[in-house]
Amino acid sequence: MVAPHLTAVYEQWGRRPAWMSEAACLGEPPEIFFPAHDDDAELGKAICEGCPVKEDCLTYVLEHTRDATDAGVWGGTTEKERRSIRRRAVRARERARKAVKDVTPVT
């Protein structure tokens, strides 16, 4: 059985990634992964800790969501933590672009 929160996501996107069938959250109540506050996400995050597809899950949510489907615990992270990951990634890309400009000779 696929966890209800995963079912909603892959129905929205039209396909289910193969890794979802190995997720530790399968069969768990969705409210564990969608707490009212990030502070209440510890149980969901704990389940993710032992998940064999934790990294796949995190990569998937970072690459495929930017809206309400980004809510909840995914890949052991909360929505707030993923916003921080995205901000750091944007800053790193900006630094990399600047570094390339600084060393690229003007012709």
PDB file of N, CA and C in Angstrom, residues 27-74:
ATOM      1  N   GLY A  27       2.215   2.906   4.469  1.00  0.00           N
ATOM      2  CA  GLY A  27       1.331   2.392   5.503  1.00  0.00           C
ATOM      3  C   GLY A  27       1.238   3.252   6.749  1.00  0.00           C
ATOM      4  N   GLU A  28       2.060   4.282   6.851  1.00  0.00           N
ATOM      5  CA  GLU A  28       2.015   5.173   8.011  1.00  0.00           C
ATOM      6  C   GLU A  28       0.916   6.215   7.819  1.00  0.00           C
ATOM      7  N   PRO A  29       0.291   6.670   8.898  1.00  0.00           N
ATOM      8  CA  PRO A  29      -0.738   7.713   8.776  1.00  0.00           C
ATOM      9  C   PRO A  29      -0.134   9.011   8.227  1.00  0.00           C
ATOM     10  N   PRO A  30      -0.782   9.626   7.249  1.00  0.00           N
ATOM     11  CA  PRO A  30      -0.220  10.845   6.650  1.00  0.00           C
ATOM     12  C   PRO A  30      -0.036  11.984   7.637  1.00  0.00           C
ATOM     13  N   GLU A  31      -0.845  12.032   8.696  1.00  0.00           N
ATOM     14  CA  GLU A  31      -0.710  13.147   9.647  1.00  0.00           C
ATOM     15  C   GLU A  31       0.657  13.149  10.330  1.00  0.00           C
ATOM     16  N   ILE A  32       1.335  12.024  10.337  1.00  0.00           N
ATOM     17  CA  ILE A  32       2.699  11.978  10.889  1.00  0.00           C
ATOM     18  C   ILE A  32       3.621  12.853  10.051  1.00  0.00           C
ATOM     19  N   PHE A  33       3.390  12.882   8.754  1.00  0.00           N
ATOM     20  CA  PHE A  33       4.269  13.604   7.831  1.00  0.00           C
ATOM     21  C   PHE A  33       3.758  14.997   7.485  1.00  0.00           C
ATOM     22  N   PHE A  34       2.566  15.320   7.946  1.00  0.00           N
ATOM     23  CA  PHE A  34       1.986  16.639   7.688  1.00  0.00           C
ATOM     24  C   PHE A  34       1.477  17.241   8.991  1.00  0.00           C
ATOM     25  N   PRO A  35       2.398  17.502   9.938  1.00  0.00           N
ATOM     26  CA  PRO A  35       1.986  18.089  11.214  1.00  0.00           C
ATOM     27  C   PRO A  35       1.578  19.550  11.024  1.00  0.00           C
ATOM     28  N   ALA A  36       0.839  20.051  11.982  1.00  0.00           N
ATOM     29  CA  ALA A  36       0.385  21.442  11.923  1.00  0.00           C
ATOM     30  C   ALA A  36       1.565  22.417  11.956  1.00  0.00           C
ATOM     31  N   HIS A  37       2.641  22.034  12.648  1.00  0.00           N
ATOM     32  CA  HIS A  37       3.815  22.903  12.775  1.00  0.00           C
ATOM     33  C   HIS A  37       5.083  22.083  12.557  1.00  0.00           C
ATOM     34  N   ASP A  38       6.107  22.696  12.002  1.00  0.00           N
ATOM     35  CA  ASP A  38       7.370  22.001  11.801  1.00  0.00           C
ATOM     36  C   ASP A  38       7.927  21.441  13.109  1.00  0.00           C
ATOM     37  N   ASP A  39       7.633  22.114  14.216  1.00  0.00           N
ATOM     38  CA  ASP A  39       8.122  21.660  15.515  1.00  0.00           C
ATOM     39  C   ASP A  39       7.564  20.288  15.890  1.00  0.00           C
ATOM     40  N   ASP A  40       6.463  19.888  15.266  1.00  0.00           N
ATOM     41  CA  ASP A  40       5.821  18.609  15.566  1.00  0.00           C
ATOM     42  C   ASP A  40       6.185  17.531  14.545  1.00  0.00           C
ATOM     43  N   ALA A  41       7.239  17.743  13.781  1.00  0.00           N
ATOM     44  CA  ALA A  41       7.610  16.839  12.695  1.00  0.00           C
ATOM     45  C   ALA A  41       8.591  15.753  13.117  1.00  0.00           C
ATOM     46  N   GLU A  42       8.936  15.681  14.373  1.00  0.00           N
ATOM     47  CA  GLU A  42       9.990  14.756  14.804  1.00  0.00           C
ATOM     48  C   GLU A  42       9.682  13.296  14.501  1.00  0.00           C
ATOM     49  N   LEU A  43       8.442  12.849  14.677  1.00  0.00           N
ATOM     50  CA  LEU A  43       8.116  11.451  14.400  1.00  0.00           C
ATOM     51  C   LEU A  43       8.289  11.131  12.920  1.00  0.00           C
ATOM     52  N   GLY A  44       7.794  11.992  12.062  1.00  0.00           N
ATOM     53  CA  GLY A  44       7.971  11.787  10.626  1.00  0.00           C
ATOM     54  C   GLY A  44       9.433  11.771  10.239  1.00  0.00           C
ATOM     55  N   LYS A  45      10.207  12.696  10.794  1.00  0.00           N
ATOM     56  CA  LYS A  45      11.632  12.750  10.497  1.00  0.00           C
ATOM     57  C   LYS A  45      12.354  11.500  11.010  1.00  0.00           C
ATOM     58  N   ALA A  46      11.904  10.980  12.147  1.00  0.00           N
ATOM     59  CA  ALA A  46      12.513   9.771  12.706  1.00  0.00           C
ATOM     60  C   ALA A  46      12.258   8.570  11.797  1.00  0.00           C
ATOM     61  N   ILE A  47      11.061   8.477  11.244  1.00  0.00           N
ATOM     62  CA  ILE A  47      10.748   7.394  10.308  1.00  0.00           C
ATOM     63  C   ILE A  47      11.636   7.513   9.073  1.00  0.00           C
ATOM     64  N   CYS A  48      11.846   8.722   8.612  1.00  0.00           N
ATOM     65  CA  CYS A  48      12.695   8.946   7.439  1.00  0.00           C
ATOM     66  C   CYS A  48      14.140   8.541   7.693  1.00  0.00           C
ATOM     67  N   GLU A  49      14.610   8.674   8.913  1.00  0.00           N
ATOM     68  CA  GLU A  49      16.013   8.390   9.209  1.00  0.00           C
ATOM     69  C   GLU A  49      16.427   6.997   8.772  1.00  0.00           C
ATOM     70  N   GLY A  50      15.567   6.023   8.950  1.00  0.00           N
ATOM     71  CA  GLY A  50      15.922   4.663   8.570  1.00  0.00           C
ATOM     72  C   GLY A  50      15.451   4.265   7.185  1.00  0.00           C
ATOM     73  N   CYS A  51      14.961   5.204   6.424  1.00  0.00           N
ATOM     74  CA  CYS A  51      14.378   4.911   5.120  1.00  0.00           C
ATOM     75  C   CYS A  51      15.467   4.667   4.069  1.00  0.00           C
ATOM     76  N   PRO A  52      15.339   3.575   3.310  1.00  0.00           N
ATOM     77  CA  PRO A  52      16.352   3.285   2.296  1.00  0.00           C
ATOM     78  C   PRO A  52      16.318   4.235   1.096  1.00  0.00           C
ATOM     79  N   VAL A  53      15.229   4.998   0.955  1.00  0.00           N
ATOM     80  CA  VAL A  53      15.123   5.909  -0.194  1.00  0.00           C
ATOM     81  C   VAL A  53      15.029   7.369   0.245  1.00  0.00           C
ATOM     82  N   LYS A  54      15.560   7.658   1.413  1.00  0.00           N
ATOM     83  CA  LYS A  54      15.501   9.016   1.965  1.00  0.00           C
ATOM     84  C   LYS A  54      16.088  10.056   1.009  1.00  0.00           C
ATOM     85  N   GLU A  55      17.248   9.778   0.454  1.00  0.00           N
ATOM     86  CA  GLU A  55      17.887  10.737  -0.452  1.00  0.00           C
ATOM     87  C   GLU A  55      17.092  10.900  -1.744  1.00  0.00           C
ATOM     88  N   ASP A  56      16.546   9.799  -2.268  1.00  0.00           N
ATOM     89  CA  ASP A  56      15.709   9.882  -3.471  1.00  0.00           C
ATOM     90  C   ASP A  56      14.491  10.755  -3.209  1.00  0.00           C
ATOM     91  N   CYS A  57      13.896  10.572  -2.046  1.00  0.00           N
ATOM     92  CA  CYS A  57      12.707  11.338  -1.662  1.00  0.00           C
ATOM     93  C   CYS A  57      13.028  12.833  -1.573  1.00  0.00           C
ATOM     94  N   LEU A  58      14.120  13.158  -0.906  1.00  0.00           N
ATOM     95  CA  LEU A  58      14.510  14.562  -0.769  1.00  0.00           C
ATOM     96  C   LEU A  58      14.821  15.171  -2.132  1.00  0.00           C
ATOM     97  N   THR A  59      15.569  14.464  -2.940  1.00  0.00           N
ATOM     98  CA  THR A  59      15.888  14.967  -4.282  1.00  0.00           C
ATOM     99  C   THR A  59      14.618  15.204  -5.074  1.00  0.00           C
ATOM    100  N   TYR A  60      13.703  14.263  -4.996  1.00  0.00           N
ATOM    101  CA  TYR A  60      12.443  14.363  -5.739  1.00  0.00           C
ATOM    102  C   TYR A  60      11.652  15.603  -5.331  1.00  0.00           C
ATOM    103  N   VAL A  61      11.492  15.800  -4.036  1.00  0.00           N
ATOM    104  CA  VAL A  61      10.684  16.941  -3.595  1.00  0.00           C
ATOM    105  C   VAL A  61      11.383  18.263  -3.917  1.00  0.00           C
ATOM    106  N   LEU A  62      12.698  18.297  -3.848  1.00  0.00           N
ATOM    107  CA  LEU A  62      13.413  19.529  -4.183  1.00  0.00           C
ATOM    108  C   LEU A  62      13.309  19.853  -5.675  1.00  0.00           C
ATOM    109  N   GLU A  63      13.293  18.823  -6.502  1.00  0.00           N
ATOM    110  CA  GLU A  63      13.244  19.034  -7.952  1.00  0.00           C
ATOM    111  C   GLU A  63      11.832  19.225  -8.498  1.00  0.00           C
ATOM    112  N   HIS A  64      10.824  18.730  -7.796  1.00  0.00           N
ATOM    113  CA  HIS A  64       9.486  18.696  -8.375  1.00  0.00           C
ATOM    114  C   HIS A  64       8.441  19.569  -7.685  1.00  0.00           C
ATOM    115  N   THR A  65       8.766  20.246  -6.629  1.00  0.00           N
ATOM    116  CA  THR A  65       7.736  21.025  -5.935  1.00  0.00           C
ATOM    117  C   THR A  65       8.187  22.442  -5.651  1.00  0.00           C
ATOM    118  N   ARG A  66       7.235  23.310  -5.620  1.00  0.00           N
ATOM    119  CA  ARG A  66       7.453  24.703  -5.220  1.00  0.00           C
ATOM    120  C   ARG A  66       6.161  25.294  -4.662  1.00  0.00           C
ATOM    121  N   ASP A  67       5.172  24.449  -4.420  1.00  0.00           N
ATOM    122  CA  ASP A  67       3.863  24.949  -4.002  1.00  0.00           C
ATOM    123  C   ASP A  67       3.346  24.141  -2.824  1.00  0.00           C
ATOM    124  N   ALA A  68       2.050  23.996  -2.720  1.00  0.00           N
ATOM    125  CA  ALA A  68       1.443  23.304  -1.591  1.00  0.00           C
ATOM    126  C   ALA A  68       1.876  21.845  -1.481  1.00  0.00           C
ATOM    127  N   THR A  69       2.272  21.223  -2.588  1.00  0.00           N
ATOM    128  CA  THR A  69       2.714  19.833  -2.517  1.00  0.00           C
ATOM    129  C   THR A  69       4.065  19.712  -1.829  1.00  0.00           C
ATOM    130  N   ASP A  70       4.682  20.824  -1.527  1.00  0.00           N
ATOM    131  CA  ASP A  70       5.971  20.838  -0.842  1.00  0.00           C
ATOM    132  C   ASP A  70       5.796  20.748   0.669  1.00  0.00           C
ATOM    133  N   ALA A  71       4.576  20.737   1.142  1.00  0.00           N
ATOM    134  CA  ALA A  71       4.318  20.702   2.580  1.00  0.00           C
ATOM    135  C   ALA A  71       4.700  19.355   3.162  1.00  0.00           C
ATOM    136  N   GLY A  72       4.912  19.342   4.443  1.00  0.00           N
ATOM    137  CA  GLY A  72       5.149  18.091   5.147  1.00  0.00           C
ATOM    138  C   GLY A  72       6.603  17.665   5.188  1.00  0.00           C
ATOM    139  N   VAL A  73       6.804  16.467   5.730  1.00  0.00           N
ATOM    140  CA  VAL A  73       8.140  15.892   5.865  1.00  0.00           C
ATOM    141  C   VAL A  73       8.430  15.044   4.635  1.00  0.00           C
ATOM    142  N   TRP A  74       9.525  15.348   3.975  1.00  0.00           N
ATOM    143  CA  TRP A  74       9.992  14.605   2.792  1.00  0.00           C
ATOM    144  C   TRP A  74      11.491  14.421   2.947  1.00  0.00           C
TER     145      TRP A  74
END
